[in-house]
């Protein structure tokens, strides 16, 4: 197999940034989902948030699942300038753009508590100029949260360092996680387990063959947009669709160096894959029923029994050794481990 696409997403749930090469870190690609938009709900008559599980006080995480209009924001990276550009493209209206530092100076930024999928962290509220721009685009108060050097704990059995039995997910999980802030959780080898504003893991791997199978489900000739699955690494050359369901790891060979990514868990899908990226709304026709189509035969994870599965979450196997290595489109890939059965996702309180 080989890598056909690499993607990163500076702000969570906004459109993807394609890459030709990418640096590996224990926490994902260098600029992947270090930012997240947060809606500020008024205490006077504001509607009930669409995602109560992503709510802290009056602040609600904005993800494409509940805010499909996020698909109208394009992103591009200018590493030489040390910034990335966000371009708002509302249908039938003038585009608007804003440049944001890739690594803002947090010295004068206000800290804030954030929580994504029950995994908490400290973040920084970006300066008012940035927040006002996004608020103007949405028509209500929004702030941009920057994670900075902080990380979210990896919960359940998703980390390769997790204790893989039922005791790993106990009733006391939240208190133990909260008490660990602002530090990361530690793996058994002393490595730090932490994630940014990615959902559950630093890397998400999908295959072209599985995407093609999804396209075959549309009778009107629609081709599935691979970026709706929000992958980091896309591979081609697997023997059949969904073969990756059973992969326990992959080895990437780049410039004579080999790096292994351990694949620990399945990615459970939601209505975000039904979004029309041109309108920022739920798609019409068959594309708007994609989740339902996949639910017929892709609910293959007992830990996420109501959700179809597409793609595998991964971590660097030897984080210290592999940190800083570069992978590229065209690099060769082979499977390092095959599981005898589907893995079962365990993540406390996860709603999919």
Short mmCIF file of C-alpha atoms in Angstrom, two decimals:
data_model
loop_
_atom_site.label_atom_id
_atom_site.label_comp_id
_atom_site.label_asym_id
_atom_site.label_seq_id
_atom_site.Cartn_x
_atom_site.Cartn_y
_atom_site.Cartn_z
CA UNK A 1 0.00 0.00 0.00
CA UNK A 2 0.96 3.65 -0.15
CA UNK A 3 -0.10 7.01 1.25
CA UNK A 4 -2.30 8.92 -1.19
CA UNK A 5 -3.40 11.87 0.98
CA UNK A 6 -2.36 13.62 4.17
CA UNK A 7 -4.61 16.14 5.91
CA UNK A 8 -4.51 18.49 8.86
CA UNK A 9 -7.16 20.76 10.37
CA UNK A 10 -5.84 23.76 12.38
CA UNK A 11 -9.34 24.60 13.68
CA UNK A 12 -11.48 21.60 14.55
CA UNK A 13 -14.40 20.91 12.19
CA UNK A 14 -13.37 23.48 9.58
CA UNK A 15 -12.31 22.31 6.13
CA UNK A 16 -9.17 20.24 5.65
CA UNK A 17 -5.69 21.38 4.63
CA UNK A 18 -4.03 18.88 2.23
CA UNK A 19 -0.33 18.19 2.79
CA UNK A 20 2.39 16.63 0.66
CA UNK A 21 4.56 15.93 3.69
CA UNK A 22 3.79 15.87 7.40
CA UNK A 23 5.86 15.74 10.57
CA UNK A 24 4.94 13.07 13.11
CA UNK A 25 4.54 13.92 16.79
CA UNK A 26 3.00 11.92 19.66
CA UNK A 27 0.04 14.33 19.50
CA UNK A 28 -0.62 14.27 15.76
CA UNK A 29 0.59 16.50 12.94
CA UNK A 30 2.08 19.78 14.28
CA UNK A 31 -0.93 22.07 13.69
CA UNK A 32 -3.74 19.53 13.75
CA UNK A 33 -6.77 20.73 15.70
CA UNK A 34 -4.94 23.00 18.11
CA UNK A 35 -7.93 25.38 17.93
CA UNK A 36 -11.66 24.94 18.49
CA UNK A 37 -14.58 27.36 18.12
CA UNK A 38 -16.88 27.79 21.11
CA UNK A 39 -20.34 29.34 21.12
CA UNK A 40 -21.19 31.61 24.05
CA UNK A 41 -24.82 31.09 25.03
CA UNK A 42 -26.77 33.97 26.46
CA UNK A 43 -28.31 33.37 29.87
CA UNK A 44 -31.47 35.17 28.74
CA UNK A 45 -33.63 33.15 26.40
CA UNK A 46 -30.92 31.50 24.32
CA UNK A 47 -32.07 28.17 22.83
CA UNK A 48 -30.97 24.95 24.52
CA UNK A 49 -27.53 23.99 23.16
CA UNK A 50 -27.51 21.38 20.44
CA UNK A 51 -24.79 19.44 22.25
CA UNK A 52 -25.25 19.40 26.03
CA UNK A 53 -22.37 16.93 26.43
CA UNK A 54 -20.02 19.57 24.98
CA UNK A 55 -21.23 22.31 27.32
CA UNK A 56 -19.32 23.91 30.20
CA UNK A 57 -21.40 26.63 31.83
CA UNK A 58 -22.66 28.75 28.94
CA UNK A 59 -19.86 27.69 26.57
CA UNK A 60 -20.56 25.04 23.92
CA UNK A 61 -18.00 23.38 21.67
CA UNK A 62 -18.83 23.93 18.01
CA UNK A 63 -18.39 20.77 15.94
CA UNK A 64 -19.63 20.06 12.45
CA UNK A 65 -22.00 17.45 13.86
CA UNK A 66 -24.14 20.17 15.42
CA UNK A 67 -22.98 23.20 13.42
CA UNK A 68 -22.80 22.11 9.75
CA UNK A 69 -22.13 25.73 8.76
CA UNK A 70 -18.54 25.15 9.86
CA UNK A 71 -18.05 23.47 6.47
CA UNK A 72 -18.18 26.94 4.87
CA UNK A 73 -14.80 27.87 6.38
CA UNK A 74 -11.70 27.01 4.34
CA UNK A 75 -8.21 26.83 5.84
CA UNK A 76 -4.70 27.18 4.40
CA UNK A 77 -1.30 27.20 6.10
CA UNK A 78 1.64 29.52 5.46
CA UNK A 79 4.45 28.10 7.56
CA UNK A 80 6.95 30.74 6.39
CA UNK A 81 4.67 33.45 7.74
CA UNK A 82 3.87 31.39 10.82
CA UNK A 83 0.15 31.74 10.24
CA UNK A 84 -2.90 30.10 8.72
CA UNK A 85 -5.74 31.74 6.82
CA UNK A 86 -9.42 31.08 7.45
CA UNK A 87 -11.77 32.03 4.60
CA UNK A 88 -15.51 32.18 5.15
CA UNK A 89 -17.41 31.28 1.97
CA UNK A 90 -21.16 31.80 2.54
CA UNK A 91 -23.30 30.80 -0.47
CA UNK A 92 -24.21 33.81 -2.60
CA UNK A 93 -22.26 36.27 -0.46
CA UNK A 94 -18.82 37.85 -0.38
CA UNK A 95 -15.93 35.86 1.05
CA UNK A 96 -14.14 37.03 4.20
CA UNK A 97 -10.64 36.03 5.35
CA UNK A 98 -8.62 36.23 8.54
CA UNK A 99 -4.99 35.34 9.25
CA UNK A 100 -4.25 33.68 12.60
CA UNK A 101 -0.84 32.78 14.12
CA UNK A 102 -0.12 29.07 14.09
CA UNK A 103 1.42 29.39 17.55
CA UNK A 104 -0.04 32.46 19.29
CA UNK A 105 1.77 34.11 22.19
CA UNK A 106 -0.33 32.99 25.16
CA UNK A 107 1.29 35.38 27.62
CA UNK A 108 -1.61 37.86 27.59
CA UNK A 109 -4.42 35.44 26.77
CA UNK A 110 -7.15 34.51 29.24
CA UNK A 111 -7.26 30.84 30.25
CA UNK A 112 -10.46 28.84 30.01
CA UNK A 113 -11.69 25.34 30.81
CA UNK A 114 -12.69 23.17 27.87
CA UNK A 115 -14.03 19.65 27.64
CA UNK A 116 -14.43 17.50 24.54
CA UNK A 117 -15.95 14.00 24.73
CA UNK A 118 -15.64 14.20 28.53
CA UNK A 119 -11.88 14.77 28.26
CA UNK A 120 -10.99 18.13 29.90
CA UNK A 121 -8.13 20.54 29.36
CA UNK A 122 -7.00 24.12 29.88
CA UNK A 123 -7.05 26.38 26.83
CA UNK A 124 -6.56 30.04 25.94
CA UNK A 125 -9.18 32.46 24.71
CA UNK A 126 -7.89 34.17 21.57
CA UNK A 127 -7.76 37.96 21.33
CA UNK A 128 -10.96 39.91 20.74
CA UNK A 129 -10.09 40.80 17.13
CA UNK A 130 -10.22 37.10 16.25
CA UNK A 131 -13.33 36.37 18.29
CA UNK A 132 -15.19 39.34 16.85
CA UNK A 133 -14.42 38.20 13.29
CA UNK A 134 -15.90 34.75 13.88
CA UNK A 135 -18.87 36.26 15.74
CA UNK A 136 -19.57 38.47 12.73
CA UNK A 137 -19.51 35.42 10.43
CA UNK A 138 -21.91 33.40 12.58
CA UNK A 139 -24.17 36.19 13.77
CA UNK A 140 -23.77 35.30 17.45
CA UNK A 141 -21.01 35.39 20.06
CA UNK A 142 -18.17 32.96 19.39
CA UNK A 143 -14.66 32.62 20.82
CA UNK A 144 -11.71 30.71 19.42
CA UNK A 145 -9.99 28.48 21.98
CA UNK A 146 -6.30 27.68 21.53
CA UNK A 147 -4.90 24.62 23.30
CA UNK A 148 -1.30 25.80 23.32
CA UNK A 149 1.05 23.32 25.06
CA UNK A 150 -1.80 21.66 26.95
CA UNK A 151 -3.31 18.31 26.02
CA UNK A 152 -6.49 16.36 26.77
CA UNK A 153 -6.24 12.99 28.54
CA UNK A 154 -6.90 9.85 26.50
CA UNK A 155 -9.70 7.91 28.16
CA UNK A 156 -10.95 4.33 28.16
CA UNK A 157 -9.02 1.72 26.19
CA UNK A 158 -8.10 3.90 23.20
CA UNK A 159 -4.49 4.54 24.19
CA UNK A 160 -2.02 1.71 23.53
CA UNK A 161 -0.90 2.25 27.14
CA UNK A 162 -4.39 1.63 28.56
CA UNK A 163 -5.16 -1.29 30.84
CA UNK A 164 -7.37 -3.32 28.55
CA UNK A 165 -9.98 -4.65 30.89
CA UNK A 166 -13.19 -3.42 32.44
CA UNK A 167 -11.41 -1.89 35.41
CA UNK A 168 -9.87 0.67 33.03
CA UNK A 169 -13.28 2.29 32.75
CA UNK A 170 -14.64 2.84 36.24
CA UNK A 171 -17.12 5.16 37.88
CA UNK A 172 -14.24 7.24 39.21
CA UNK A 173 -12.81 8.02 35.77
CA UNK A 174 -13.85 11.67 35.74
CA UNK A 175 -12.36 12.54 39.14
CA UNK A 176 -9.09 10.83 38.25
CA UNK A 177 -8.89 12.65 34.92
CA UNK A 178 -9.75 16.02 36.41
CA UNK A 179 -7.15 15.64 39.16
CA UNK A 180 -4.46 15.06 36.55
CA UNK A 181 -4.88 18.45 34.90
CA UNK A 182 -3.01 20.28 33.53
CA UNK A 183 -0.64 17.32 33.12
CA UNK A 184 -1.10 14.44 30.69
CA UNK A 185 -1.80 10.89 31.79
CA UNK A 186 1.27 8.68 31.82
CA UNK A 187 1.70 5.41 29.97
CA UNK A 188 3.34 2.37 31.52
CA UNK A 189 6.59 3.18 29.71
CA UNK A 190 6.62 6.74 31.01
CA UNK A 191 5.36 8.16 27.73
CA UNK A 192 2.75 10.89 27.91
CA UNK A 193 -0.72 10.11 26.57
CA UNK A 194 -2.40 13.24 25.35
CA UNK A 195 -4.47 14.57 22.47
CA UNK A 196 -5.38 17.94 21.05
CA UNK A 197 -8.93 18.77 19.87
CA UNK A 198 -8.93 15.60 17.77
CA UNK A 199 -11.79 13.41 18.92
CA UNK A 200 -10.14 10.37 20.53
CA UNK A 201 -6.61 9.89 19.17
CA UNK A 202 -3.77 11.74 17.39
CA UNK A 203 -4.19 9.99 14.02
CA UNK A 204 -7.09 8.73 11.94
CA UNK A 205 -6.35 6.31 9.09
CA UNK A 206 -8.77 5.42 6.26
CA UNK A 207 -8.42 3.65 2.89
CA UNK A 208 -9.38 4.62 -0.64
CA UNK A 209 -10.96 1.19 -1.13
CA UNK A 210 -13.43 1.78 1.69
CA UNK A 211 -14.26 5.26 0.36
CA UNK A 212 -14.93 3.74 -3.06
CA UNK A 213 -17.28 1.22 -1.47
CA UNK A 214 -19.20 4.09 0.13
CA UNK A 215 -19.51 5.78 -3.27
CA UNK A 216 -20.95 2.56 -4.71
CA UNK A 217 -23.91 2.91 -2.35
CA UNK A 218 -25.14 6.00 -4.21
CA UNK A 219 -27.37 5.13 -7.15
CA UNK A 220 -27.20 8.69 -8.52
CA UNK A 221 -23.46 8.56 -9.26
CA UNK A 222 -22.39 10.64 -6.24
CA UNK A 223 -18.73 10.22 -5.30
CA UNK A 224 -17.96 10.32 -1.62
CA UNK A 225 -15.82 13.28 -0.52
CA UNK A 226 -13.07 11.60 1.48
CA UNK A 227 -12.51 14.72 3.60
CA UNK A 228 -15.95 14.30 5.19
CA UNK A 229 -14.40 11.42 7.13
CA UNK A 230 -11.80 13.88 8.55
CA UNK A 231 -8.77 11.57 8.06
CA UNK A 232 -5.13 12.39 8.68
CA UNK A 233 -3.67 9.56 6.60
CA UNK A 234 -5.33 8.02 3.53
CA UNK A 235 -3.97 4.77 2.08
CA UNK A 236 -4.58 2.92 -1.17
CA UNK A 237 -3.79 -0.67 -2.13
CA UNK A 238 -5.68 -2.66 0.49
CA UNK A 239 -7.05 -5.94 -0.83
CA UNK A 240 -10.67 -5.06 -0.10
CA UNK A 241 -12.90 -2.44 1.47
CA UNK A 242 -12.94 -2.27 5.27
CA UNK A 243 -9.92 -4.54 5.58
CA UNK A 244 -8.57 -1.92 7.98
CA UNK A 245 -11.25 -2.90 10.53
CA UNK A 246 -8.89 -5.63 11.70
CA UNK A 247 -5.57 -3.80 11.52
CA UNK A 248 -3.66 -3.46 14.77
CA UNK A 249 -0.92 -1.35 13.24
CA UNK A 250 0.77 -0.07 10.09
CA UNK A 251 4.42 0.55 9.22
CA UNK A 252 5.26 3.57 7.06
CA UNK A 253 8.56 3.56 5.19
CA UNK A 254 9.85 7.04 4.39
CA UNK A 255 13.40 7.78 3.25
CA UNK A 256 14.61 4.40 4.53
CA UNK A 257 13.14 5.06 7.99
CA UNK A 258 10.26 2.96 9.22
CA UNK A 259 7.67 4.23 11.66
CA UNK A 260 4.85 2.20 13.17
CA UNK A 261 1.46 3.59 14.03
CA UNK A 262 -0.50 1.41 16.45
CA UNK A 263 -4.19 1.28 15.51
CA UNK A 264 -6.20 0.83 18.69
CA UNK A 265 -9.83 1.74 18.06
CA UNK A 266 -12.56 2.24 15.49
CA UNK A 267 -13.94 5.62 14.49
CA UNK A 268 -17.69 5.73 15.13
CA UNK A 269 -19.54 7.98 12.68
CA UNK A 270 -22.31 10.55 13.15
CA UNK A 271 -24.45 12.89 11.03
CA UNK A 272 -21.41 15.02 10.14
CA UNK A 273 -20.86 12.81 7.09
CA UNK A 274 -24.27 13.94 5.77
CA UNK A 275 -23.25 17.60 5.53
CA UNK A 276 -23.19 19.36 2.14
CA UNK A 277 -19.89 21.25 2.16
CA UNK A 278 -21.14 23.74 -0.44
CA UNK A 279 -24.19 24.88 1.53
CA UNK A 280 -23.15 24.25 5.13
CA UNK A 281 -26.40 22.35 5.65
CA UNK A 282 -27.55 18.75 5.64
CA UNK A 283 -27.22 17.37 2.12
CA UNK A 284 -30.29 16.58 0.07
CA UNK A 285 -30.97 13.34 -1.79
CA UNK A 286 -28.94 10.22 -1.17
CA UNK A 287 -25.94 12.10 0.21
CA UNK A 288 -28.14 13.29 3.06
CA UNK A 289 -28.89 9.67 3.99
CA UNK A 290 -25.31 8.41 4.05
CA UNK A 291 -25.26 7.72 7.77
CA UNK A 292 -28.43 5.66 7.45
CA UNK A 293 -26.95 3.73 4.51
CA UNK A 294 -23.88 2.80 6.55
CA UNK A 295 -25.91 1.84 9.59
CA UNK A 296 -27.31 -1.13 7.68
CA UNK A 297 -24.09 -3.13 7.82
CA UNK A 298 -21.28 -1.04 9.33
CA UNK A 299 -22.27 -1.19 13.01
CA UNK A 300 -19.45 -3.58 13.76
CA UNK A 301 -18.19 -2.27 17.12
CA UNK A 302 -19.98 -3.50 20.26
CA UNK A 303 -18.74 -0.45 22.14
CA UNK A 304 -20.46 1.90 19.67
CA UNK A 305 -23.34 -0.33 18.72
CA UNK A 306 -25.56 2.45 17.33
CA UNK A 307 -22.91 3.99 15.09
CA UNK A 308 -21.40 2.83 11.78
CA UNK A 309 -17.63 2.43 11.74
CA UNK A 310 -15.26 3.99 9.24
CA UNK A 311 -11.51 4.28 9.82
CA UNK A 312 -9.09 3.45 12.63
CA UNK A 313 -7.59 5.63 15.36
CA UNK A 314 -3.84 5.45 15.89
CA UNK A 315 -0.84 6.45 18.01
CA UNK A 316 2.90 6.44 17.35
CA UNK A 317 4.27 3.16 18.68
CA UNK A 318 7.60 4.59 19.82
CA UNK A 319 6.70 8.19 20.42
CA UNK A 320 10.12 9.36 21.58
CA UNK A 321 11.98 7.65 18.74
CA UNK A 322 9.53 8.62 15.97
CA UNK A 323 8.90 12.20 17.11
CA UNK A 324 9.94 14.63 14.37
CA UNK A 325 10.08 12.15 11.53
CA UNK A 326 8.51 13.14 8.23
CA UNK A 327 6.11 11.09 6.12
CA UNK A 328 4.95 11.95 2.61
CA UNK A 329 2.39 11.17 -0.04
CA UNK A 330 3.72 8.15 -1.95
CA UNK A 331 5.40 6.53 1.06
CA UNK A 332 4.99 2.76 1.20
CA UNK A 333 2.86 1.21 3.93
CA UNK A 334 2.39 -2.33 5.20
CA UNK A 335 0.24 -3.84 7.91
CA UNK A 336 2.23 -4.78 11.03
CA UNK A 337 -0.50 -6.57 12.95
CA UNK A 338 -3.90 -8.10 12.15
CA UNK A 339 -6.47 -8.64 14.88
CA UNK A 340 -8.58 -11.78 14.91
CA UNK A 341 -11.78 -9.84 15.60
CA UNK A 342 -13.14 -6.31 15.73
CA UNK A 343 -11.85 -4.20 18.61
CA UNK A 344 -14.39 -2.81 21.08
CA UNK A 345 -14.34 0.92 21.75
CA UNK A 346 -14.38 1.99 25.40
CA UNK A 347 -14.54 5.72 26.13
CA UNK A 348 -16.51 6.82 29.20
CA UNK A 349 -19.67 8.76 28.43
CA UNK A 350 -19.00 8.86 24.70
CA UNK A 351 -22.11 9.79 22.72
CA UNK A 352 -21.87 8.92 19.01
#
